[in-house]
mmCIF file of C-alpha atoms and ligand atoms in Angstrom:
data_model
loop_
_atom_site.group_PDB
_atom_site.id
_atom_site.type_symbol
_atom_site.label_atom_id
_atom_site.label_comp_id
_atom_site.label_asym_id
_atom_site.label_seq_id
_atom_site.Cartn_x
_atom_site.Cartn_y
_atom_site.Cartn_z
ATOM 1 C CA VAL A 1 70.831 44.418 56.457
ATOM 2 C CA ALA A 2 72.139 46.647 59.193
ATOM 3 C CA PRO A 3 72.207 45.430 62.803
ATOM 4 C CA GLY A 4 68.802 45.836 64.389
ATOM 5 C CA VAL A 5 67.107 46.211 61.037
ATOM 6 C CA ALA A 6 64.399 43.633 60.559
ATOM 7 C CA SER A 7 64.210 42.073 57.140
ATOM 8 C CA GLY A 8 61.577 40.231 55.174
ATOM 9 C CA ASP A 9 58.041 39.821 56.315
ATOM 10 C CA VAL A 10 57.800 41.737 59.565
ATOM 11 C CA LYS A 11 54.434 41.259 61.223
ATOM 12 C CA VAL A 12 53.462 43.796 63.834
ATOM 13 C CA LEU A 13 50.787 43.793 66.488
ATOM 14 C CA ALA A 14 49.020 47.136 65.979
ATOM 15 C CA VAL A 15 47.115 48.680 68.876
ATOM 16 C CA ASP A 16 44.945 51.786 68.561
ATOM 17 C CA VAL A 17 43.584 53.147 71.828
ATOM 18 C CA GLY A 18 41.003 55.888 71.468
ATOM 19 C CA GLY A 19 38.446 57.560 73.696
ATOM 20 C CA THR A 20 35.543 55.652 72.156
ATOM 21 C CA LYS A 21 37.116 52.374 71.053
ATOM 22 C CA MET A 22 40.183 50.197 71.361
ATOM 23 C CA ALA A 23 41.285 48.289 68.258
ATOM 24 C CA VAL A 24 43.951 45.703 67.471
ATOM 25 C CA ALA A 25 45.167 43.862 64.383
ATOM 26 C CA LEU A 26 48.148 42.076 62.950
ATOM 27 C CA ALA A 27 49.787 44.100 60.165
ATOM 28 C CA ASP A 28 52.048 42.607 57.511
ATOM 29 C CA ASP A 29 54.962 44.401 55.839
ATOM 30 C CA GLN A 30 52.613 45.982 53.285
ATOM 31 C CA GLY A 31 50.350 47.447 55.950
ATOM 32 C CA ARG A 32 47.628 44.863 55.317
ATOM 33 C CA LEU A 33 45.621 44.058 58.420
ATOM 34 C CA SER A 34 44.343 40.719 59.662
ATOM 35 C CA PHE A 35 42.690 39.561 62.893
ATOM 36 C CA ALA A 36 41.277 43.066 63.343
ATOM 37 C CA ALA A 37 39.085 43.383 66.425
ATOM 38 C CA SER A 38 37.786 46.212 68.556
ATOM 39 C CA VAL A 39 35.808 46.927 71.705
ATOM 40 C CA PRO A 40 34.259 50.099 73.097
ATOM 41 C CA THR A 41 36.588 51.866 75.518
ATOM 42 C CA PRO A 42 35.018 51.337 78.973
ATOM 43 C CA GLN A 43 33.592 54.752 79.774
ATOM 44 C CA GLY A 44 34.460 55.900 83.259
ATOM 45 C CA GLY A 45 36.644 52.835 83.723
ATOM 46 C CA ASP A 46 39.510 52.947 86.169
ATOM 47 C CA ALA A 47 43.078 52.118 85.143
ATOM 48 C CA GLU A 48 42.764 48.362 85.669
ATOM 49 C CA GLN A 49 39.341 48.060 84.021
ATOM 50 C CA LEU A 50 40.718 49.824 80.964
ATOM 51 C CA TRP A 51 43.761 47.586 80.938
ATOM 52 C CA ALA A 52 41.643 44.415 81.309
ATOM 53 C CA ALA A 53 39.591 45.437 78.253
ATOM 54 C CA LEU A 54 42.714 46.014 76.178
ATOM 55 C CA ALA A 55 44.454 42.837 77.357
ATOM 56 C CA ALA A 56 41.382 40.753 76.467
ATOM 57 C CA LEU A 57 41.361 42.319 73.013
ATOM 58 C CA VAL A 58 45.071 41.637 72.438
ATOM 59 C CA ALA A 59 44.431 37.989 73.358
ATOM 60 C CA GLU A 60 42.350 37.676 70.160
ATOM 61 C CA VAL A 61 45.428 38.262 67.956
ATOM 62 C CA PRO A 62 48.047 35.538 67.346
ATOM 63 C CA VAL A 63 50.946 37.565 68.727
ATOM 64 C CA ASP A 64 53.326 34.611 68.310
ATOM 65 C CA ASP A 65 53.474 35.601 64.635
ATOM 66 C CA ALA A 66 54.481 39.190 65.459
ATOM 67 C CA GLU A 67 57.958 40.658 65.847
ATOM 68 C CA ALA A 68 56.948 43.928 67.424
ATOM 69 C CA CYS A 69 54.055 45.862 68.854
ATOM 70 C CA GLY A 70 53.153 49.462 68.042
ATOM 71 C CA VAL A 71 50.589 51.606 69.828
ATOM 72 C CA GLY A 72 48.870 54.833 68.845
ATOM 73 C CA ILE A 73 47.165 56.717 71.668
ATOM 74 C CA GLY A 74 46.224 60.290 72.544
ATOM 75 C CA GLY A 75 48.714 62.436 74.407
ATOM 76 C CA PRO A 76 50.198 63.679 76.536
ATOM 77 C CA MET A 77 52.796 61.163 77.608
ATOM 78 C CA ARG A 78 56.107 61.413 79.395
ATOM 79 C CA GLN A 79 59.314 59.608 80.303
ATOM 80 C CA ASP A 80 59.981 58.694 76.669
ATOM 81 C CA ASN A 81 56.351 57.609 76.201
ATOM 82 C CA GLU A 82 56.545 55.136 79.094
ATOM 83 C CA LEU A 83 53.707 56.842 80.976
ATOM 84 C CA VAL A 84 50.527 57.819 79.143
ATOM 85 C CA SER A 85 47.812 60.227 80.280
ATOM 86 C CA PRO A 86 45.482 60.473 77.267
ATOM 87 C CA LEU A 87 43.157 63.460 77.647
ATOM 88 C CA ASN A 88 40.302 61.404 76.176
ATOM 89 C CA ILE A 89 40.773 58.501 78.655
ATOM 90 C CA PRO A 90 40.598 59.974 82.174
ATOM 91 C CA GLY A 91 41.150 56.566 83.841
ATOM 92 C CA TRP A 92 44.750 56.453 82.650
ATOM 93 C CA ARG A 93 47.015 59.016 84.228
ATOM 94 C CA ASP A 94 50.730 58.162 84.126
ATOM 95 C CA PHE A 95 49.712 54.634 83.142
ATOM 96 C CA PRO A 96 52.713 52.412 82.235
ATOM 97 C CA LEU A 97 51.105 51.127 79.024
ATOM 98 C CA ARG A 98 54.292 50.130 77.206
ATOM 99 C CA ARG A 99 55.614 48.095 80.111
ATOM 100 C CA ARG A 100 52.279 46.347 80.563
ATOM 101 C CA LEU A 101 52.157 45.376 76.896
ATOM 102 C CA VAL A 102 55.729 44.083 76.957
ATOM 103 C CA HIS A 103 54.832 41.960 79.969
ATOM 104 C CA LEU A 104 51.680 40.694 78.218
ATOM 105 C CA THR A 105 53.107 39.932 74.768
ATOM 106 C CA GLY A 106 56.880 39.645 75.172
ATOM 107 C CA LEU A 107 57.263 41.840 72.079
ATOM 108 C CA PRO A 108 59.482 44.889 71.581
ATOM 109 C CA THR A 109 56.890 47.619 71.960
ATOM 110 C CA ALA A 110 56.702 51.320 71.148
ATOM 111 C CA VAL A 111 53.972 53.764 72.132
ATOM 112 C CA GLU A 112 53.392 56.944 70.163
ATOM 113 C CA ASN A 113 51.020 59.885 70.009
ATOM 114 C CA ASP A 114 48.170 58.971 67.646
ATOM 115 C CA ALA A 115 48.719 61.907 65.286
ATOM 116 C CA LYS A 116 52.422 61.077 64.967
ATOM 117 C CA SER A 117 51.445 57.446 64.366
ATOM 118 C CA LEU A 118 49.172 58.549 61.553
ATOM 119 C CA ALA A 119 52.046 60.515 60.015
ATOM 120 C CA LEU A 120 54.201 57.388 59.985
ATOM 121 C CA GLY A 121 51.381 55.296 58.528
ATOM 122 C CA GLU A 122 50.569 57.752 55.727
ATOM 123 C CA GLY A 123 54.255 57.866 54.809
ATOM 124 C CA TRP A 124 54.552 54.095 54.863
ATOM 125 C CA CYS A 125 51.561 53.208 52.693
ATOM 126 C CA GLY A 126 49.223 56.194 52.427
ATOM 127 C CA ALA A 127 49.021 59.623 50.805
ATOM 128 C CA ALA A 128 52.635 60.557 51.657
ATOM 129 C CA ARG A 129 54.069 57.212 50.607
ATOM 130 C CA GLY A 130 57.787 57.401 49.978
ATOM 131 C CA LEU A 131 58.064 61.108 50.823
ATOM 132 C CA ASP A 132 60.769 62.380 53.160
ATOM 133 C CA HIS A 133 59.205 65.740 54.063
ATOM 134 C CA TYR A 134 55.552 66.204 54.970
ATOM 135 C CA LEU A 135 53.046 67.136 57.616
ATOM 136 C CA ALA A 136 50.171 64.866 58.616
ATOM 137 C CA MET A 137 47.306 66.178 60.665
ATOM 138 C CA VAL A 138 43.996 65.155 62.147
ATOM 139 C CA VAL A 139 41.102 67.615 62.213
ATOM 140 C CA SER A 140 38.392 66.003 64.250
ATOM 141 C CA THR A 141 37.121 66.680 67.786
ATOM 142 C CA GLY A 142 40.568 68.146 68.393
ATOM 143 C CA VAL A 143 43.446 68.959 66.060
ATOM 144 C CA GLY A 144 46.726 67.023 66.122
ATOM 145 C CA GLY A 145 49.667 66.497 63.859
ATOM 146 C CA GLY A 146 52.980 64.872 63.158
ATOM 147 C CA ILE A 147 55.874 65.951 60.958
ATOM 148 C CA VAL A 148 58.295 63.867 58.933
ATOM 149 C CA LEU A 149 61.375 65.796 57.897
ATOM 150 C CA ASP A 150 64.475 64.391 56.227
ATOM 151 C CA GLY A 151 62.770 60.997 56.347
ATOM 152 C CA ARG A 152 62.423 61.014 60.117
ATOM 153 C CA LEU A 153 59.434 61.549 62.352
ATOM 154 C CA LEU A 154 60.180 64.582 64.502
ATOM 155 C CA ASP A 155 59.970 63.945 68.250
ATOM 156 C CA GLY A 156 61.226 67.081 69.992
ATOM 157 C CA ALA A 157 62.470 67.391 73.553
ATOM 158 C CA ASP A 158 59.478 65.636 75.129
ATOM 159 C CA GLY A 159 58.085 63.852 72.080
ATOM 160 C CA ASN A 160 55.503 66.528 71.320
ATOM 161 C CA ALA A 161 56.758 67.870 67.988
ATOM 162 C CA GLY A 162 54.002 68.474 65.446
ATOM 163 C CA HIS A 163 51.307 69.908 67.722
ATOM 164 C CA ILE A 164 49.854 72.043 64.927
ATOM 165 C CA GLY A 165 46.595 72.395 66.871
ATOM 166 C CA HIS A 166 48.303 75.048 68.963
ATOM 167 C CA VAL A 167 49.667 77.194 66.189
ATOM 168 C CA ILE A 168 47.993 80.611 66.543
ATOM 169 C CA VAL A 169 45.709 81.372 63.599
ATOM 170 C CA VAL A 170 43.491 84.103 65.122
ATOM 171 C CA PRO A 171 45.523 86.567 67.210
ATOM 172 C CA GLY A 172 43.489 87.344 70.330
ATOM 173 C CA GLY A 173 40.934 84.712 69.337
ATOM 174 C CA ARG A 174 39.030 82.154 71.348
ATOM 175 C CA ARG A 175 40.606 80.876 74.510
ATOM 176 C CA CYS A 176 42.138 77.448 73.985
ATOM 177 C CA ALA A 177 42.152 74.600 76.524
ATOM 178 C CA CYS A 178 45.948 75.092 76.638
ATOM 179 C CA GLY A 179 45.474 78.621 77.990
ATOM 180 C CA ALA A 180 46.499 80.556 74.878
ATOM 181 C CA HIS A 181 44.121 82.400 72.564
ATOM 182 C CA GLY A 182 43.353 81.751 68.898
ATOM 183 C CA CYS A 183 45.014 78.333 68.546
ATOM 184 C CA LEU A 184 43.921 76.342 65.491
ATOM 185 C CA GLU A 185 42.275 73.831 67.827
ATOM 186 C CA ALA A 186 40.315 76.601 69.554
ATOM 187 C CA GLU A 187 39.015 77.916 66.226
ATOM 188 C CA ALA A 188 38.706 74.998 63.804
ATOM 189 C CA SER A 189 38.310 71.723 65.727
ATOM 190 C CA GLY A 190 34.979 69.924 65.819
ATOM 191 C CA ARG A 191 34.592 70.826 69.478
ATOM 192 C CA SER A 192 35.248 74.525 68.798
ATOM 193 C CA ILE A 193 32.985 74.643 65.766
ATOM 194 C CA ALA A 194 30.183 73.155 67.861
ATOM 195 C CA ALA A 195 30.816 75.776 70.554
ATOM 196 C CA ILE A 196 30.880 78.618 68.006
ATOM 197 C CA THR A 197 27.806 77.559 66.037
ATOM 198 C CA GLY A 198 25.771 75.909 68.796
ATOM 199 C CA ALA A 199 25.279 72.806 66.645
ATOM 200 C CA PRO A 200 27.299 69.642 65.952
ATOM 201 C CA ALA A 201 30.267 70.326 63.662
ATOM 202 C CA GLU A 202 28.906 68.001 60.967
ATOM 203 C CA GLU A 203 25.872 70.288 60.557
ATOM 204 C CA ALA A 204 27.984 73.353 59.769
ATOM 205 C CA GLY A 205 27.037 75.469 56.763
ATOM 206 C CA PRO A 206 29.295 76.473 53.854
ATOM 207 C CA ASP A 207 30.684 79.584 55.571
ATOM 208 C CA VAL A 208 31.820 77.597 58.606
ATOM 209 C CA VAL A 209 33.326 74.872 56.410
ATOM 210 C CA ALA A 210 35.234 77.474 54.373
ATOM 211 C CA ARG A 211 36.479 79.226 57.518
ATOM 212 C CA CYS A 212 37.692 75.912 58.956
ATOM 213 C CA GLY A 213 39.537 75.189 55.700
ATOM 214 C CA ARG A 214 41.077 78.679 55.593
ATOM 215 C CA LEU A 215 42.369 78.437 59.149
ATOM 216 C CA VAL A 216 43.851 74.989 58.577
ATOM 217 C CA GLY A 217 45.418 76.295 55.359
ATOM 218 C CA GLN A 218 46.910 79.211 57.251
ATOM 219 C CA ALA A 219 48.567 76.878 59.758
ATOM 220 C CA VAL A 220 49.813 74.562 57.016
ATOM 221 C CA ALA A 221 51.291 77.505 55.080
ATOM 222 C CA SER A 222 53.194 78.622 58.176
ATOM 223 C CA VAL A 223 54.569 75.121 58.685
ATOM 224 C CA ALA A 224 55.557 74.867 55.005
ATOM 225 C CA ASN A 225 57.375 78.203 55.257
ATOM 226 C CA LEU A 226 59.074 77.180 58.488
ATOM 227 C CA LEU A 227 60.124 73.647 57.621
ATOM 228 C CA ASP A 228 60.576 73.480 53.842
ATOM 229 C CA LEU A 229 58.005 70.782 53.271
ATOM 230 C CA ARG A 230 55.403 70.735 50.513
ATOM 231 C CA LEU A 231 52.655 68.349 51.479
ATOM 232 C CA ALA A 232 50.050 68.234 54.222
ATOM 233 C CA VAL A 233 47.973 65.075 54.542
ATOM 234 C CA VAL A 234 44.780 65.560 56.507
ATOM 235 C CA ALA A 235 42.629 62.957 58.253
ATOM 236 C CA GLY A 236 39.879 63.292 60.836
ATOM 237 C CA SER A 237 36.098 63.240 60.768
ATOM 238 C CA VAL A 238 35.689 67.019 60.488
ATOM 239 C CA ALA A 239 38.081 67.563 57.565
ATOM 240 C CA LEU A 240 37.062 64.419 55.678
ATOM 241 C CA GLY A 241 33.381 65.038 56.427
ATOM 242 C CA TYR A 242 33.582 68.573 54.995
ATOM 243 C CA GLY A 243 35.370 67.128 51.984
ATOM 244 C CA ASP A 244 36.070 69.092 48.808
ATOM 245 C CA ALA A 245 34.837 72.465 50.111
ATOM 246 C CA PHE A 246 37.202 72.216 53.082
ATOM 247 C CA PHE A 247 40.190 71.156 50.988
ATOM 248 C CA ALA A 248 39.552 73.837 48.339
ATOM 249 C CA ALA A 249 39.401 76.595 50.965
ATOM 250 C CA ALA A 250 42.548 75.273 52.639
ATOM 251 C CA GLN A 251 44.413 75.065 49.333
ATOM 252 C CA ASP A 252 43.420 78.644 48.404
ATOM 253 C CA GLU A 253 44.770 79.903 51.686
ATOM 254 C CA ILE A 254 47.994 77.930 51.302
ATOM 255 C CA ASP A 255 48.432 79.356 47.795
ATOM 256 C CA ARG A 256 48.072 82.862 49.263
ATOM 257 C CA GLN A 257 50.351 82.370 52.267
ATOM 258 C CA ALA A 258 53.059 79.919 51.197
ATOM 259 C CA ARG A 259 54.904 82.260 48.835
ATOM 260 C CA LEU A 260 58.564 81.522 49.308
ATOM 261 C CA SER A 261 60.417 80.000 46.397
ATOM 262 C CA PHE A 262 60.492 76.676 48.203
ATOM 263 C CA SER A 263 57.033 76.716 49.802
ATOM 264 C CA ARG A 264 55.095 77.802 46.727
ATOM 265 C CA GLY A 265 53.102 74.880 45.383
ATOM 266 C CA THR A 266 52.561 73.270 48.785
ATOM 267 C CA ARG A 267 49.612 70.882 48.553
ATOM 268 C CA ILE A 268 46.988 69.723 51.018
ATOM 269 C CA ARG A 269 45.375 66.341 50.458
ATOM 270 C CA PRO A 270 43.035 63.931 52.236
ATOM 271 C CA ALA A 271 44.716 61.058 54.052
ATOM 272 C CA ALA A 272 44.563 57.833 52.049
ATOM 273 C CA LEU A 273 44.328 55.136 54.699
ATOM 274 C CA GLY A 274 40.769 55.892 55.760
ATOM 275 C CA ALA A 275 39.380 53.892 58.654
ATOM 276 C CA ALA A 276 42.510 51.704 58.702
ATOM 277 C CA GLY A 277 44.722 54.764 59.358
ATOM 278 C CA PRO A 278 45.032 54.455 63.136
ATOM 279 C CA LEU A 279 45.953 50.745 63.043
ATOM 280 C CA VAL A 280 48.316 51.098 60.073
ATOM 281 C CA GLY A 281 49.894 54.034 61.903
ATOM 282 C CA ALA A 282 50.267 51.966 65.064
ATOM 283 C CA ALA A 283 51.897 49.217 62.987
ATOM 284 C CA ALA A 284 54.322 51.781 61.563
ATOM 285 C CA VAL A 285 55.231 52.769 65.135
ATOM 286 C CA GLY A 286 56.046 49.132 65.909
ATOM 287 C CA ARG A 287 58.108 48.822 62.733
ATOM 288 C CA ARG A 288 60.011 51.963 63.650
ATOM 289 C CA ALA A 289 60.779 50.375 67.027
ATOM 290 C CA VAL A 290 62.472 47.386 65.410
ATOM 291 C CA GLY A 291 64.103 49.448 62.708
ATOM 292 C CA ALA A 292 62.135 48.027 59.768
ATOM 293 C CA ARG A 293 62.582 49.876 56.508
ATOM 294 C CA ARG A 294 59.659 51.680 54.949
HETATM 295 ZN ZN1 ZN B 1 46.140 75.897 72.380
#
């Protein structure tokens, strides 16, 4: 056991902070969850109201049994993830979430973008289990992603590596919230589909589902060609809700566009962790912080 590498049964306090709910659990070294609890995220709450809700939730978990704490939350964040400003939680802007949690629990704590957390979780005990090279993405209201390459989650200069939602899939296409045109998120996210069709994304017809799959497949093929990886794991209510028709359209597009000797055969698959994904991902973030092995 190398210095700083936890051994044996590492229990982690997992914290998932989303725009609609906050969830916590204790995760064991197999990714099994206990003491799971959640509360609605206080809508319109200010920074301290939001924090009070989360702190009360954490108090329901026996943190004395935990060796670390991991958090998955929407981006962006800065100063090495010390300050979070999740787009879906307007009350937190430059909120020092990690420091607050350390003060509350006394645990070594790491905060990570929720899509990157999911990537770690799917590699730990989900659809990418044991793989060293893969992409994980979320296609839901927005589109996010995380990339594991050479066995390591990619961070990038400011921790934002893996933002596949802003890969251009329709040159000159719809204007994206980021300011560019034709980003995957502007064309294939739940929010965009609702704007394009005038109805909730879950009511989309077969043509819209197929187009969403094709565009996601196009982005995945580009990433496979760029990074020499062969698997994309996809979670999120839009992709999983569309199901087989979405995945078939995405796979067809990947087969057409990932043609290099190394990218041919790239697969796209549904994430395996289901509703537990965000908390298992958060636990994986905590394990990464204390250097636990996969
Ligand atoms: Zn964009």
